[in-house]
Amino acid sequence: MAVIELLLGLGLALGAGSKVVHDFERRAADDLRSKLTGDAIDIRVRAVPNGPINGASGDLLSAEILARSFSTNGLPLYTEPERPGRGRVRELRLELRDFRLAGLRVESLRATIPDCRYDLGLALSRGQIRLTRSGEGTGTVTLLAEDLGPWITRRFREITEARVEFRAGKVIVEGAGDFIVIKARFKVIAELESPDGRRIELVRPRVWLDGQRVPLSTAQALLQTLNPVVDLDRDLKLDGAVDLQSVHLSQNRLTATGRARIPSRPKPR
């Protein structure tokens, strides 16, 4: 929950003058940087209160985090519905660039989430912010084709080499692998779709093995290995934060757009 603590901690101080605001911005950036990894992390935070923040009112018009050049192993914030939620964030905005999420480089992630709630009493007494409720907004994620090849080879032990290209609305995956019954160089031309809002899969594929076009029945081991290309919950540990609605390919960029929210913290297993 460090991200929300940073954002709203800044909001609590906005009425106290520019020096206090600057101090909170610096402390927020330093605290968030300590929770992430990377040698060149760049972070800015902004918050706009709707009047004074006190025991009776904890209303923020907006809270925003802008960050780049960092790594994280999964979602950095969750809601905790069991807490009281007298504080309000009318619009939570995230703009993240050039970062790694569970090992996958992400070109950019933008999200706008309305009507979030937080524990105002905890914020005032301890300077800590815990989200208690999230609205549902929109989010957009952009990935580069050049980053998917290394991702595929790290994720699938059967794939020893992979290169990805987007061309004319298609994805082209070329490489080499050992698929139990066959060891070969391969080429797959397909489209990308999300069947359930959580996975991105190759659909309507055409497959070549060692330069020869083969029927899909012959290439099942390869296709089963490659699909899904990305599972948002299993691979990126997003815990239901995003429901994809569209996947668009252009100029070697994949742009996925959908509904976004801050999910409840998973129960310990």
Short mmCIF file of C-alpha atoms in Angstrom, two decimals:
data_model
loop_
_atom_site.label_atom_id
_atom_site.label_comp_id
_atom_site.label_asym_id
_atom_site.label_seq_id
_atom_site.Cartn_x
_atom_site.Cartn_y
_atom_site.Cartn_z
CA MET A 1 0.00 0.00 0.00
CA ALA A 2 3.02 2.32 -0.12
CA VAL A 3 1.84 3.90 -3.39
CA ILE A 4 -1.45 5.09 -1.92
CA GLU A 5 0.29 6.25 1.26
CA LEU A 6 2.53 8.42 -0.89
CA LEU A 7 -0.23 9.94 -2.97
CA LEU A 8 -2.66 10.75 -0.22
CA GLY A 9 -0.04 11.68 2.32
CA LEU A 10 0.84 14.45 -0.10
CA GLY A 11 -2.82 15.44 -0.33
CA LEU A 12 -3.08 15.80 3.45
CA ALA A 13 -0.33 18.39 3.40
CA LEU A 14 -1.42 20.56 0.49
CA GLY A 15 -3.12 23.18 2.65
CA ALA A 16 -0.01 23.86 4.73
CA GLY A 17 2.00 25.82 2.18
CA SER A 18 4.39 25.22 -0.68
CA LYS A 19 7.33 24.19 1.51
CA VAL A 20 5.29 21.45 3.18
CA VAL A 21 4.01 20.32 -0.19
CA HIS A 22 7.57 20.13 -1.50
CA ASP A 23 8.64 18.15 1.58
CA PHE A 24 5.79 15.68 1.11
CA GLU A 25 6.60 15.31 -2.58
CA ARG A 26 10.21 14.51 -1.77
CA ARG A 27 9.30 12.10 1.05
CA ALA A 28 6.68 10.42 -1.12
CA ALA A 29 9.15 9.91 -3.97
CA ASP A 30 11.83 8.60 -1.62
CA ASP A 31 9.44 6.19 0.08
CA LEU A 32 8.05 4.81 -3.16
CA ARG A 33 11.54 4.47 -4.63
CA SER A 34 12.50 2.32 -1.64
CA LYS A 35 9.68 -0.14 -2.44
CA LEU A 36 10.74 -0.65 -6.06
CA THR A 37 13.97 -1.71 -7.76
CA GLY A 38 16.02 0.06 -10.41
CA ASP A 39 19.07 2.30 -10.72
CA ALA A 40 17.31 5.26 -12.39
CA ILE A 41 13.79 5.37 -10.90
CA ASP A 42 11.97 8.63 -11.70
CA ILE A 43 8.85 9.40 -9.62
CA ARG A 44 6.49 12.35 -9.27
CA VAL A 45 3.31 12.52 -7.19
CA ARG A 46 0.50 15.05 -7.24
CA ALA A 47 -2.72 15.46 -5.28
CA VAL A 48 -5.50 18.05 -5.30
CA PRO A 49 -7.72 18.30 -2.18
CA ASN A 50 -11.35 19.40 -2.31
CA GLY A 51 -11.15 21.81 0.63
CA PRO A 52 -9.31 21.22 3.93
CA ILE A 53 -8.38 17.71 4.99
CA ASN A 54 -9.46 17.22 8.61
CA GLY A 55 -11.33 14.84 10.88
CA ALA A 56 -14.61 15.61 9.17
CA SER A 57 -13.48 15.69 5.56
CA GLY A 58 -10.93 13.71 3.60
CA ASP A 59 -12.03 14.58 0.09
CA LEU A 60 -9.43 14.61 -2.69
CA LEU A 61 -10.41 15.78 -6.15
CA SER A 62 -7.56 13.76 -7.64
CA ALA A 63 -4.45 11.79 -6.75
CA GLU A 64 -1.84 10.94 -9.35
CA ILE A 65 1.39 9.00 -9.58
CA LEU A 66 3.84 9.33 -12.48
CA ALA A 67 6.77 6.93 -12.48
CA ARG A 68 9.26 5.39 -14.89
CA SER A 69 12.34 3.16 -15.07
CA PHE A 70 11.56 0.73 -12.25
CA SER A 71 10.80 -2.95 -11.65
CA THR A 72 8.14 -4.63 -9.53
CA ASN A 73 7.15 -8.27 -9.14
CA GLY A 74 3.40 -7.65 -9.06
CA LEU A 75 0.61 -5.26 -8.20
CA PRO A 76 1.85 -2.74 -5.59
CA LEU A 77 -1.52 -1.77 -4.11
CA TYR A 78 -4.82 -3.35 -3.05
CA THR A 79 -8.03 -2.34 -1.33
CA GLU A 80 -8.83 -3.43 2.24
CA PRO A 81 -12.66 -3.45 2.43
CA GLU A 82 -12.73 -4.32 6.15
CA ARG A 83 -11.47 -0.84 7.07
CA PRO A 84 -13.69 2.26 7.48
CA GLY A 85 -13.78 4.40 4.34
CA ARG A 86 -14.67 8.00 5.26
CA GLY A 87 -11.95 9.44 3.01
CA ARG A 88 -12.60 9.87 -0.70
CA VAL A 89 -10.43 10.06 -3.82
CA ARG A 90 -12.67 11.25 -6.64
CA GLU A 91 -10.15 10.28 -9.32
CA LEU A 92 -7.03 8.15 -8.99
CA ARG A 93 -4.67 8.40 -11.97
CA LEU A 94 -1.64 6.25 -12.77
CA GLU A 95 0.88 6.95 -15.53
CA LEU A 96 3.78 4.50 -15.55
CA ARG A 97 6.44 4.25 -18.28
CA ASP A 98 9.39 2.04 -19.18
CA PHE A 99 9.11 -0.45 -16.31
CA ARG A 100 9.24 -4.18 -15.73
CA LEU A 101 6.26 -6.02 -14.33
CA ALA A 102 7.10 -9.56 -13.18
CA GLY A 103 9.96 -9.58 -15.70
CA LEU A 104 8.04 -8.24 -18.72
CA ARG A 105 9.09 -4.80 -19.93
CA VAL A 106 6.05 -2.53 -20.28
CA GLU A 107 6.31 0.54 -22.50
CA SER A 108 3.49 2.35 -20.70
CA LEU A 109 0.49 1.86 -18.45
CA ARG A 110 -2.18 4.50 -17.93
CA ALA A 111 -5.27 4.17 -15.76
CA THR A 112 -7.99 6.49 -14.50
CA ILE A 113 -10.08 5.08 -11.65
CA PRO A 114 -12.95 7.10 -10.14
CA ASP A 115 -14.58 7.08 -6.71
CA CYS A 116 -12.04 5.40 -4.46
CA ARG A 117 -12.35 5.40 -0.65
CA TYR A 118 -9.73 5.27 2.08
CA ASP A 119 -9.44 5.05 5.87
CA LEU A 120 -9.45 8.73 6.92
CA GLY A 121 -8.92 8.05 10.62
CA LEU A 122 -5.76 6.06 9.96
CA ALA A 123 -4.53 8.77 7.60
CA LEU A 124 -4.95 11.50 10.22
CA SER A 125 -3.68 9.55 13.23
CA ARG A 126 -0.73 7.72 11.70
CA GLY A 127 -0.18 9.35 8.32
CA GLN A 128 -0.97 6.06 6.59
CA ILE A 129 -3.46 5.60 3.78
CA ARG A 130 -5.27 2.34 3.10
CA LEU A 131 -7.73 2.15 0.21
CA THR A 132 -10.98 0.55 1.24
CA ARG A 133 -12.89 0.70 -2.05
CA SER A 134 -12.12 1.15 -5.72
CA GLY A 135 -14.35 2.35 -8.49
CA GLU A 136 -14.02 1.00 -12.01
CA GLY A 137 -12.36 3.05 -14.71
CA THR A 138 -10.30 2.56 -17.85
CA GLY A 139 -6.73 1.44 -18.43
CA THR A 140 -4.37 1.13 -21.38
CA VAL A 141 -1.18 -0.94 -21.55
CA THR A 142 1.38 -0.68 -24.37
CA LEU A 143 3.96 -3.39 -25.07
CA LEU A 144 6.68 -3.44 -27.74
CA ALA A 145 7.15 -6.44 -30.03
CA GLU A 146 10.90 -6.43 -29.34
CA ASP A 147 10.25 -7.04 -25.64
CA LEU A 148 7.99 -10.06 -26.17
CA GLY A 149 10.73 -12.27 -27.68
CA PRO A 150 12.90 -12.26 -24.52
CA TRP A 151 9.72 -12.66 -22.42
CA ILE A 152 8.74 -15.79 -24.36
CA THR A 153 12.16 -17.42 -24.00
CA ARG A 154 12.23 -16.72 -20.25
CA ARG A 155 8.69 -17.95 -19.69
CA PHE A 156 8.66 -21.11 -21.83
CA ARG A 157 11.56 -23.48 -21.27
CA GLU A 158 10.70 -25.29 -24.51
CA ILE A 159 11.49 -22.13 -26.50
CA THR A 160 15.22 -21.55 -26.94
CA GLU A 161 14.98 -18.57 -29.30
CA ALA A 162 12.16 -16.17 -30.19
CA ARG A 163 11.65 -12.95 -32.12
CA VAL A 164 8.30 -11.13 -32.36
CA GLU A 165 7.10 -8.69 -35.00
CA PHE A 166 3.75 -6.99 -35.62
CA ARG A 167 2.83 -6.45 -39.25
CA ALA A 168 -0.50 -5.55 -40.89
CA GLY A 169 -2.49 -6.42 -37.78
CA LYS A 170 -0.77 -9.80 -37.39
CA VAL A 171 1.81 -11.10 -34.96
CA ILE A 172 4.79 -13.01 -36.36
CA VAL A 173 6.72 -15.21 -33.94
CA GLU A 174 9.92 -16.85 -35.23
CA GLY A 175 12.39 -18.93 -33.29
CA ALA A 176 13.48 -22.40 -32.26
CA GLY A 177 12.39 -24.89 -29.67
CA ASP A 178 12.26 -28.45 -28.41
CA PHE A 179 8.65 -29.66 -28.14
CA ILE A 180 9.08 -33.24 -26.86
CA VAL A 181 8.07 -34.90 -30.15
CA ILE A 182 9.87 -32.44 -32.40
CA LYS A 183 12.85 -30.10 -32.29
CA ALA A 184 12.68 -27.44 -34.98
CA ARG A 185 12.82 -23.86 -36.06
CA PHE A 186 9.35 -22.38 -36.29
CA LYS A 187 7.38 -19.47 -37.62
CA VAL A 188 3.84 -18.58 -36.54
CA ILE A 189 1.65 -15.90 -38.13
CA ALA A 190 -1.53 -15.21 -36.17
CA GLU A 191 -3.84 -12.62 -34.70
CA LEU A 192 -4.01 -11.68 -31.03
CA GLU A 193 -7.23 -11.71 -29.03
CA SER A 194 -8.34 -11.92 -25.43
CA PRO A 195 -10.93 -14.69 -24.95
CA ASP A 196 -11.78 -13.78 -21.37
CA GLY A 197 -10.37 -10.35 -20.59
CA ARG A 198 -7.41 -11.81 -18.68
CA ARG A 199 -5.38 -13.68 -21.31
CA ILE A 200 -3.86 -12.66 -24.66
CA GLU A 201 -3.75 -15.58 -27.09
CA LEU A 202 -2.66 -16.42 -30.63
CA VAL A 203 -5.75 -17.10 -32.76
CA ARG A 204 -6.23 -18.22 -36.37
CA PRO A 205 -2.57 -19.25 -36.65
CA ARG A 206 -0.55 -20.43 -39.63
CA VAL A 207 2.56 -22.44 -38.74
CA TRP A 208 5.84 -23.34 -40.45
CA LEU A 209 8.35 -25.86 -39.06
CA ASP A 210 11.86 -25.86 -40.52
CA GLY A 211 10.56 -23.76 -43.43
CA GLN A 212 7.62 -26.02 -44.34
CA ARG A 213 3.96 -25.04 -43.81
CA VAL A 214 2.36 -27.68 -41.58
CA PRO A 215 -1.24 -28.45 -40.55
CA LEU A 216 -2.31 -27.23 -37.13
CA SER A 217 -2.61 -30.81 -35.90
CA THR A 218 1.15 -31.19 -36.40
CA ALA A 219 1.88 -27.93 -34.57
CA GLN A 220 -0.29 -28.47 -31.49
CA ALA A 221 2.66 -28.86 -29.11
CA LEU A 222 4.10 -25.53 -30.27
CA LEU A 223 0.75 -23.69 -30.09
CA GLN A 224 -0.06 -25.10 -26.66
CA THR A 225 3.33 -23.91 -25.44
CA LEU A 226 2.89 -20.37 -26.80
CA ASN A 227 -0.70 -19.86 -25.62
CA PRO A 228 -1.56 -17.81 -23.77
CA VAL A 229 1.21 -15.38 -24.71
CA VAL A 230 0.41 -13.37 -21.56
CA ASP A 231 -1.88 -14.24 -18.66
CA LEU A 232 -2.46 -11.04 -16.69
CA ASP A 233 -3.21 -12.79 -13.40
CA ARG A 234 -0.93 -15.82 -13.54
CA ASP A 235 2.10 -14.25 -15.24
CA LEU A 236 1.88 -10.60 -14.17
CA LYS A 237 0.12 -11.13 -10.81
CA LEU A 238 -2.51 -8.45 -11.42
CA ASP A 239 -5.18 -10.28 -9.38
CA GLY A 240 -8.13 -9.12 -11.50
CA ALA A 241 -7.05 -5.47 -11.77
CA VAL A 242 -7.72 -5.37 -15.54
CA ASP A 243 -10.40 -6.81 -17.84
CA LEU A 244 -9.18 -6.46 -21.43
CA GLN A 245 -11.71 -5.28 -24.01
CA SER A 246 -9.52 -4.76 -27.08
CA VAL A 247 -6.05 -5.62 -28.37
CA HIS A 248 -4.65 -3.48 -31.21
CA LEU A 249 -1.38 -3.96 -33.14
CA SER A 250 0.36 -1.07 -34.89
CA GLN A 251 3.98 -0.13 -35.69
CA ASN A 252 5.35 -3.00 -33.56
CA ARG A 253 3.29 -1.85 -30.58
CA LEU A 254 0.58 -3.83 -28.83
CA THR A 255 -2.03 -1.60 -27.18
CA ALA A 256 -4.47 -3.36 -24.85
CA THR A 257 -7.39 -1.38 -23.43
CA GLY A 258 -9.96 -2.39 -20.84
CA ARG A 259 -11.67 -1.83 -17.52
CA ALA A 260 -9.36 -1.13 -14.57
CA ARG A 261 -9.76 -1.23 -10.81
CA ILE A 262 -7.73 -1.69 -7.62
CA PRO A 263 -8.56 -5.27 -6.48
CA SER A 264 -9.07 -6.45 -2.93
CA ARG A 265 -6.02 -7.86 -1.22
CA PRO A 266 -5.90 -11.65 -1.80
CA LYS A 267 -6.38 -13.81 1.27
CA PRO A 268 -3.25 -15.71 2.39
CA ARG A 269 -3.12 -19.22 0.99
#
